[in-house]
Coordinates of C-alpha atoms in Angstrom, one line a residue:
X94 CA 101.3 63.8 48.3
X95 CA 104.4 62.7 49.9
X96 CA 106.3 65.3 52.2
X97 CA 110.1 64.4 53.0
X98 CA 111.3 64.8 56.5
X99 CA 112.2 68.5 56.3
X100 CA 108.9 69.7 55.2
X101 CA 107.0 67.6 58.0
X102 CA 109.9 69.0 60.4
X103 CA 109.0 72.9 59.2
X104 CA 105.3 72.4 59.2
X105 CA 105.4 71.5 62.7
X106 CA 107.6 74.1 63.9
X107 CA 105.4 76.3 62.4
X108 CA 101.8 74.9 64.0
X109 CA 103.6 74.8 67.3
X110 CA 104.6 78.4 67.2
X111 CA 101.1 79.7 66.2
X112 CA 99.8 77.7 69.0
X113 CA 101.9 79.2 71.8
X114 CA 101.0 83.0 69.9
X115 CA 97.8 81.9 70.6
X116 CA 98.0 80.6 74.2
X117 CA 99.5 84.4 74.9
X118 CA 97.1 86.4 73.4
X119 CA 94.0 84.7 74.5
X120 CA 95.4 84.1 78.6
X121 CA 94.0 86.6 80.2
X122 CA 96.7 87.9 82.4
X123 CA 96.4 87.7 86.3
X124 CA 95.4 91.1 87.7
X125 CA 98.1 92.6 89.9
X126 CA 96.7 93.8 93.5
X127 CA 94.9 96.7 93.7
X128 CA 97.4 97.4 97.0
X129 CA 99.9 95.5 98.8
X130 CA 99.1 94.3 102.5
X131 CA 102.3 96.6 104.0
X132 CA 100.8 99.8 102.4
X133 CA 97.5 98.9 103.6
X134 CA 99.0 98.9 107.2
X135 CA 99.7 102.8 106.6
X136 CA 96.4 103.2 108.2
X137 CA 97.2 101.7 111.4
X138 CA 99.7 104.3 112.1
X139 CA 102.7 101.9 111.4
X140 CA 104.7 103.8 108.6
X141 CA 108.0 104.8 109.8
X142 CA 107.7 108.7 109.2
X143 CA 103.9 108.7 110.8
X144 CA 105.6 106.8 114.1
X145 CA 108.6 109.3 113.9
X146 CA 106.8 112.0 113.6
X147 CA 104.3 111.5 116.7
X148 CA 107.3 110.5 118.8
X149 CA 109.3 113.7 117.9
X150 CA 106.1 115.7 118.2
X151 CA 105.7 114.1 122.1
X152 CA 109.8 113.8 123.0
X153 CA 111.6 116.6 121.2
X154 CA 110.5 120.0 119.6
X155 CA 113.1 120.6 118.3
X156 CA 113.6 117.4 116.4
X157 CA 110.4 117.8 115.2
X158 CA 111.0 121.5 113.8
X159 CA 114.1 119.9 111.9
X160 CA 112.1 116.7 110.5
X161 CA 109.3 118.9 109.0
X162 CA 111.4 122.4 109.4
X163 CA 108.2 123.8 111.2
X164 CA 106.9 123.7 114.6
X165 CA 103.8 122.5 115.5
X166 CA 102.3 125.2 115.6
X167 CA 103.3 126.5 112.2
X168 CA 102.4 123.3 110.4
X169 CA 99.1 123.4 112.1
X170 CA 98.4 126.6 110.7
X171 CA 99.5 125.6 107.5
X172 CA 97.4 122.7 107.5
X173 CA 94.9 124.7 108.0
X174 CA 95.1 126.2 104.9
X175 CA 96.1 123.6 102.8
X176 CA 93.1 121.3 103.7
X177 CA 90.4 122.2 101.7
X178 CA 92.3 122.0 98.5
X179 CA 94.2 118.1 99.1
X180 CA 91.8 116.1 100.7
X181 CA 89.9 113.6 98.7
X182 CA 86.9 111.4 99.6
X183 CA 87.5 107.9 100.8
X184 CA 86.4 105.3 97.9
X185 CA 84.7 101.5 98.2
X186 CA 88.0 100.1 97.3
X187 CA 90.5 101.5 99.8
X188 CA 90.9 104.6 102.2
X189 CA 92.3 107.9 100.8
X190 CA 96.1 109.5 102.0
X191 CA 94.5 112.0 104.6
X192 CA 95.5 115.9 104.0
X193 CA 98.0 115.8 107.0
X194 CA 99.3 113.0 105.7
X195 CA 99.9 114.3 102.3
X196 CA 101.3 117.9 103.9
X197 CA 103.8 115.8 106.0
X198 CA 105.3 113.8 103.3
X199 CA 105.2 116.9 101.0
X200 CA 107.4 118.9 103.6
X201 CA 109.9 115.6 104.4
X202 CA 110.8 115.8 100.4
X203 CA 110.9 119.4 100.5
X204 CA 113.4 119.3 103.2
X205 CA 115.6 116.3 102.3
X206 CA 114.8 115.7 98.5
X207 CA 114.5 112.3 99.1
X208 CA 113.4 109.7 95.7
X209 CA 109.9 108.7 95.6
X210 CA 110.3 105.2 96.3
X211 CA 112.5 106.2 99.5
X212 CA 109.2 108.0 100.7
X213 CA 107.1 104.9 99.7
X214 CA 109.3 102.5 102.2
X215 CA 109.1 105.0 104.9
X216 CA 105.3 106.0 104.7
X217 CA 103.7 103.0 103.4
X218 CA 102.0 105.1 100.3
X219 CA 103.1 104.0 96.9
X220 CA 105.5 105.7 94.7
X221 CA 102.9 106.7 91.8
X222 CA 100.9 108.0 94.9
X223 CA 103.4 110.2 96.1
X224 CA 104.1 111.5 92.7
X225 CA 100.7 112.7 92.0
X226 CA 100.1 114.7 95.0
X227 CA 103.7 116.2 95.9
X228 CA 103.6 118.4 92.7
X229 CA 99.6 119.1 93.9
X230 CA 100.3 120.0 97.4
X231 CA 103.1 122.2 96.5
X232 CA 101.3 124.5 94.2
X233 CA 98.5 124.7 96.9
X234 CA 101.1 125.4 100.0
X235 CA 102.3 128.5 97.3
X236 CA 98.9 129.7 96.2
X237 CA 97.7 129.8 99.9
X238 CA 100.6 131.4 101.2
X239 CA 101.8 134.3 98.0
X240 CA 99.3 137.0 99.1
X241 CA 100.4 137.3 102.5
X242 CA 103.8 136.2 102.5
X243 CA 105.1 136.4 99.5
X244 CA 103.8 140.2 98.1
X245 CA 105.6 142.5 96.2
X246 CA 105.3 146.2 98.1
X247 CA 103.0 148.1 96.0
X248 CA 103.3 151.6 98.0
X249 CA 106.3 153.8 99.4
X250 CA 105.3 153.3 103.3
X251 CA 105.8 149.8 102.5
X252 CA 109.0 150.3 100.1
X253 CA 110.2 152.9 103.1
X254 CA 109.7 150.3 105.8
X255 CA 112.6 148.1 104.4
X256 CA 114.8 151.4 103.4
X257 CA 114.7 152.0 107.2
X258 CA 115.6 148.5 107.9
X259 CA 118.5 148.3 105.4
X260 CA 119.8 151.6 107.1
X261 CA 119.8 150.4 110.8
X262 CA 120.9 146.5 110.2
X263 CA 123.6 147.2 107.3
X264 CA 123.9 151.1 107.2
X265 CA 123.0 151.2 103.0
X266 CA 120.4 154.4 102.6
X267 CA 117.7 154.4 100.5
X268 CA 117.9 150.7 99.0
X269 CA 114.4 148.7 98.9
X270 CA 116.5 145.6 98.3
X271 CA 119.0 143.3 97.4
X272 CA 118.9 141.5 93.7
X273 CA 120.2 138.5 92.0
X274 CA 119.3 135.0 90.3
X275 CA 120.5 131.3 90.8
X276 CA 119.9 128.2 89.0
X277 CA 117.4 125.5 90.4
X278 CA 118.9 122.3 88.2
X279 CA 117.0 119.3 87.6
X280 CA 117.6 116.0 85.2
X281 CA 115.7 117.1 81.6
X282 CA 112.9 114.8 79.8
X283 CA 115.1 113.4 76.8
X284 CA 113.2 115.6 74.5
X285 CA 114.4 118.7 75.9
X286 CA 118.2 118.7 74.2
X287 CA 119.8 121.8 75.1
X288 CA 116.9 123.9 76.0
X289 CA 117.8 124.1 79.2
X290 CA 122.0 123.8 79.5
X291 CA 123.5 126.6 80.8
X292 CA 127.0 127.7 81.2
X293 CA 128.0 125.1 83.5
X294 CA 126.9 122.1 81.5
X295 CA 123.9 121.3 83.7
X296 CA 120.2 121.8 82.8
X297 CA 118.4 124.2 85.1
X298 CA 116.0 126.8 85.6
X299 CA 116.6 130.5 86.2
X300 CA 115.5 131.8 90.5
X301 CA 115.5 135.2 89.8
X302 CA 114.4 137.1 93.3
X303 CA 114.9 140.4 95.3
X304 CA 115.2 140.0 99.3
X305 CA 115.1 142.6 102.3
X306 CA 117.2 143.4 104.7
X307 CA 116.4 140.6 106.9
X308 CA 116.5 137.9 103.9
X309 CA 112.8 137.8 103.1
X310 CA 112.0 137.3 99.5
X311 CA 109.8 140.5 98.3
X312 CA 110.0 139.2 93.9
X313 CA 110.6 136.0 92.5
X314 CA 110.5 134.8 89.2
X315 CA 111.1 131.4 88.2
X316 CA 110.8 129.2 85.2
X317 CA 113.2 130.8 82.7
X318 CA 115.8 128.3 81.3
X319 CA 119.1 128.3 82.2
X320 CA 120.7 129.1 78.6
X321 CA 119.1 132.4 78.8
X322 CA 122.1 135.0 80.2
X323 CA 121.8 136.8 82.9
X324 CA 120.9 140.3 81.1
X325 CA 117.9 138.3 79.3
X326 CA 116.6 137.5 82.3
X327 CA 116.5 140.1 83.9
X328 CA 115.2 142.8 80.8
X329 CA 112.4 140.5 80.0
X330 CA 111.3 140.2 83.7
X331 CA 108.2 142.1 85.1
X332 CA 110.7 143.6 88.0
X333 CA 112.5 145.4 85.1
X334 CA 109.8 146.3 83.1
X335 CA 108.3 147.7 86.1
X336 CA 111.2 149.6 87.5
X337 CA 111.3 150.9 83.9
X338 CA 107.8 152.3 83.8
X339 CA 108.5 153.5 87.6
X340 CA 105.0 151.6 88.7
X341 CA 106.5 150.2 91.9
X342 CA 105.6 153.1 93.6
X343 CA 109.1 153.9 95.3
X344 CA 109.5 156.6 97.7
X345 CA 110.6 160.5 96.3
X346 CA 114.2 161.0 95.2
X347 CA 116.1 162.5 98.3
X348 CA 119.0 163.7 99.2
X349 CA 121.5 161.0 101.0
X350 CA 122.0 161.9 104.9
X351 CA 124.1 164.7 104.7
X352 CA 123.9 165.8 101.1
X353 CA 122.0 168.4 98.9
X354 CA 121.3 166.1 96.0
X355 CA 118.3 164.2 95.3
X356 CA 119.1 160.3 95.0
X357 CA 116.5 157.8 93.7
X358 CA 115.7 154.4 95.9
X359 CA 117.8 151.8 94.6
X360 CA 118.8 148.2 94.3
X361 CA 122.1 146.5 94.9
X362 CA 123.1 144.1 92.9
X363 CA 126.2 142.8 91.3
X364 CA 128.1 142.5 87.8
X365 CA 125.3 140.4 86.3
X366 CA 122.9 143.4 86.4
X367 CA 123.0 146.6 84.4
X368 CA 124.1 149.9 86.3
X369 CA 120.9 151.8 86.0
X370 CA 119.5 155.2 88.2
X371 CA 117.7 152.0 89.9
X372 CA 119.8 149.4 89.9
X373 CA 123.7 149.7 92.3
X374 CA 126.5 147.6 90.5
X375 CA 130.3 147.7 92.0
X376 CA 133.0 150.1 90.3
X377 CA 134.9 147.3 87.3
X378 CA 137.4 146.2 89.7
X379 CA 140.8 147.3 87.7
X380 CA 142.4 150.7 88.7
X381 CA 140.2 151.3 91.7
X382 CA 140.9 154.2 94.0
X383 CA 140.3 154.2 97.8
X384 CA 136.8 155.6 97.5
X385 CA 135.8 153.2 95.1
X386 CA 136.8 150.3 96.7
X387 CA 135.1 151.5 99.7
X388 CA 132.1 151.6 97.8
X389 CA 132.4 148.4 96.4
X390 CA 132.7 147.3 99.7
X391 CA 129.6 148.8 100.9
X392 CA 127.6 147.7 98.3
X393 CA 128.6 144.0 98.7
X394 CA 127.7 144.0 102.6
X395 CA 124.3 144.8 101.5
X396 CA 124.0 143.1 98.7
X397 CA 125.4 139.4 100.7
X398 CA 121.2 139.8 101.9
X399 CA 120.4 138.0 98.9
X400 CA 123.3 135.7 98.5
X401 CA 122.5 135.1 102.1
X402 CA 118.6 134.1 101.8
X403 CA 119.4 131.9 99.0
X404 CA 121.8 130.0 101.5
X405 CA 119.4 129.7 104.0
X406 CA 116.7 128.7 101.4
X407 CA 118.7 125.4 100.2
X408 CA 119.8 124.7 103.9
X409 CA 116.2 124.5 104.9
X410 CA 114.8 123.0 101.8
X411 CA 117.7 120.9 100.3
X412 CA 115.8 119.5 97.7
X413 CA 117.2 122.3 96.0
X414 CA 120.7 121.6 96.2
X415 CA 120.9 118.3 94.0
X416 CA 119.7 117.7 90.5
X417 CA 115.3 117.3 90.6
X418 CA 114.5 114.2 88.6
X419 CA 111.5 116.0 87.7
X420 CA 110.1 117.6 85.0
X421 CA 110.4 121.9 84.4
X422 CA 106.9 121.9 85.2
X423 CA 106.9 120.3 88.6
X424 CA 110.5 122.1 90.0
X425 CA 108.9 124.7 89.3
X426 CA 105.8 124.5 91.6
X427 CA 108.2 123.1 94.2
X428 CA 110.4 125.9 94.1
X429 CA 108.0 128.1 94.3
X430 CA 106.6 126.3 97.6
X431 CA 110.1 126.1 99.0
X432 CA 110.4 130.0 98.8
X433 CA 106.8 130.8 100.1
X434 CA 107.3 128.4 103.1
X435 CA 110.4 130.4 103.7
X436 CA 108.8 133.8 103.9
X437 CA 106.3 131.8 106.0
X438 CA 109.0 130.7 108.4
X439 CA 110.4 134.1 108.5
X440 CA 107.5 135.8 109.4
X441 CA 106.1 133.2 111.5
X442 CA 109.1 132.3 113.7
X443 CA 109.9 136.5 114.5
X444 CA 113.8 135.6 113.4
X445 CA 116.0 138.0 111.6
X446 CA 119.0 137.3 109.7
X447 CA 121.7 139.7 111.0
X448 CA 124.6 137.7 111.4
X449 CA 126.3 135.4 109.4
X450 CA 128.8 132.6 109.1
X451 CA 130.1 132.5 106.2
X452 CA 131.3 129.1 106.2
X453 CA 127.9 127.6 107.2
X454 CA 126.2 128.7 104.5
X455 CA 125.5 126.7 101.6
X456 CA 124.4 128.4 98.5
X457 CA 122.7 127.4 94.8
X458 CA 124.7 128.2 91.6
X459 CA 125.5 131.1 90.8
X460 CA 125.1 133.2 87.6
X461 CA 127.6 134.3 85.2
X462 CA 129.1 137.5 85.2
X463 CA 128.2 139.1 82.0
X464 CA 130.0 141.7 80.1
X465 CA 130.0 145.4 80.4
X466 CA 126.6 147.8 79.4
X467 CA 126.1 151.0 78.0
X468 CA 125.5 152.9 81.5
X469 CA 123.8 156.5 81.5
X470 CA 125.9 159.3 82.9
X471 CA 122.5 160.0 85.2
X472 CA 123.1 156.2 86.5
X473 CA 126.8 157.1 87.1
X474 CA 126.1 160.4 88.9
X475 CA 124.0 157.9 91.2
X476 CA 126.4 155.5 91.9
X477 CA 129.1 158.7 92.6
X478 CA 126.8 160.1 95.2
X479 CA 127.0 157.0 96.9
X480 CA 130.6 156.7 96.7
X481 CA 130.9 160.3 98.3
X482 CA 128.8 159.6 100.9
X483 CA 130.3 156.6 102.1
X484 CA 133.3 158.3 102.3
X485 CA 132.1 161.4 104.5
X486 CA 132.0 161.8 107.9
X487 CA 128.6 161.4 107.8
X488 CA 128.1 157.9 105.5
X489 CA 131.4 156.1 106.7
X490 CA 131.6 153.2 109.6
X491 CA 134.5 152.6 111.7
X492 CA 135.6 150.1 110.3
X493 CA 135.3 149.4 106.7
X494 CA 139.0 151.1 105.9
X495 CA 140.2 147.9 107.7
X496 CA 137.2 145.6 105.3
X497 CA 139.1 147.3 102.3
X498 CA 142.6 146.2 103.2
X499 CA 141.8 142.7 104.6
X500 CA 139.9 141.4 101.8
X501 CA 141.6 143.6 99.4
X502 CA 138.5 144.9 97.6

């Protein structure tokens, strides 16, 4: 049989190509390193942050403090209880990160948000590394810390203990805290679509949390997405349920200082809350008399405690102030650790939150104002009380006539 020179010309095109399919199925490809020689040198001590860290830890305290955004001392004691659960066993093919090392890195992304692969030039410990055990060492750093920093009061001595403290720092009786919610944003998986897009167009999670008077966090709740509203939130929170069912254990209704009327324990918050016998709102801002705005004005120097902690919160750990490229999952274990190290540093460093600059303060998003509620008239009558009393001789402060007129509340 006779093939003409197009046929011959095909046949050997094709041959060639199944030979080269074969060649690249049946080459075994080359094995890639198990580890490169400049991670390897980690263990010598000769990554960046390890150097920087034992020089600021000899030369300069205070460096160190804002490097790590704990002493010494406090990250000794952290370490401390954080060991047992992140360190692993040394293996025949290369040496384990060691717990300390793992804590420190954990705490530089916490405070900076820096990428993974930023972290990997600095320490010497590769990016997938560093991806498995952030996420890890953060849930530990909150499950070691929630019971003793981060509790809800469960009885009134406890409740009463910030009602005094709300009274002397910001002269509010009777309130056992300061509520409101911000978003924690963070880049979605591509599956997610719209689940999580809120108001502003970005995809977050929902911080809900209540603070005391000195800007400790006393409830959190975290992990609702952003397109839930504000009153959503809230109602379907165990805070709400529980102020419903009156299981917090809140001190007796009294009367205010100066009063013969009993007065529940309350909350401030602001216009994205219900008004509630519980729960302080301002007066709707049109048409508001003298008294009222002098309430209003109250109200809101109490309730900045929240707006106030959240500041300080993203200032210390600004991994919260950009976009996480992480998924819901894992912002939410590092928010959570972000806010127990917080009440950690709080309680640990003997600081109190008093006085503010406005200016330095950098805050998370805020939530929408949402529109008005049914409101009881018993929920009224509370909020009244509290008008009146700011207003007598008894509830008023020198100078909050002169608050009213220069920021025209």
């Amino acid at each position: 049989m006779e093939f003409d020179e197009y046929t011959l010309y095909s046949i050997a095109s094709v041959a060639i190509y199944t030979n080269m399919l074969a060649l690249k199925f049946n080459t075994r490809r080359r094995r890639r390193v198990w580890s490169r020689k400049w991670h390897e040198r980690r263990n010598m001590g000769m990554g960046i942050l390890h150097m920087l860290n034992d020089e600021l830890l000899q030369e300069d305290s205070a460096a160190y403090k804002n490097f790590l955004r704990l002493t010494n001392h406090q990250f000794e004691k952290l370490l401390r209880l954080v060991e047992p659960h992140i360190s692993r066993q040394d293996t025949v093919m290369r040496q384990c990160v060691s717990a300390r090392s793992r804590l420190e890195l954990t705490l530089r992304f916490l405070a900076t948000g820096e990428s993974y692969r930023s972290l990997m030039y600095s320490s010497r410990i590769h990016e997938s590394t560093i991806s498995l055990f952030i996420p890890e060492v953060c849930e530990v750093i909150f499950n070691v810390l929630k019971d003793e920093f981060l509790m809800t009061p469960s009885t009134p001595e406890s409740w009463q203990s910030i009602a005094d403290q709300f009274m002397e720092l910001w002269q509010f009786p009777q309130c056992v805290g300061a509520l409101d919610g911000r978003h924690i944003t963070f880049r979605p998986p591509k599956s997610a679509g719209s689940f999580y897009h809120n108001y502003k167009g970005d995809h977050s999670l929902v911080l809900l949390a209540l603070a005391d008077a000195c800007c400790k966090f006393t409830y959190i709740n975290i992990g609702v997405n952003g397109r839930i509203s504000d009153g959503g939130v809230f109602r379907d929170c165990t805070l709400s349920k529980a102020i419903q069912n009156n299981s917090l254990n809140f001190p007796q209704s009294r009367p205010l200082p100066g009063s013969s009327n009993n007065v529940p324990y309350v909350i401030v918050a602001d216009d994205a809350f219900p008004l509630s016998t519980r729960i302080l709102k301002p007066y709707p801002q049109r048409g508001l008399s003298h008294d009222k705005k002098i309430f209003n004005y109250r109200l809101s120097r109490a309730r900045r405690i929240i707006e106030h902690a959240f500041g300080i919160l993203a200032n210390r750990f600004r991994v919260l102030l950009n976009p996480i490229c992480l998924s819901p999952n894992k912002v939410e274990k590092i928010t959570l650790a972000c806010v127990a190290l917080h009440n950690y540093l709080c309680t640990n460093s003997g600081q109190f939150y008093t006085d503010f600059d406005e200016a330095s303060i950098i805050t998370l998003d805020t939530w929408k104002p949402q529109g008005t509620n049914r409101t009881s008239r018993s929920a009224l009558s509370v909020r009244d009380e509290y008008k009146n009393y700011f207003c007598s001789p008894t509830g008023s402060v020198e100078w909050q006539d002169a608050a009213v007129l220069r920021h025209n509340c």
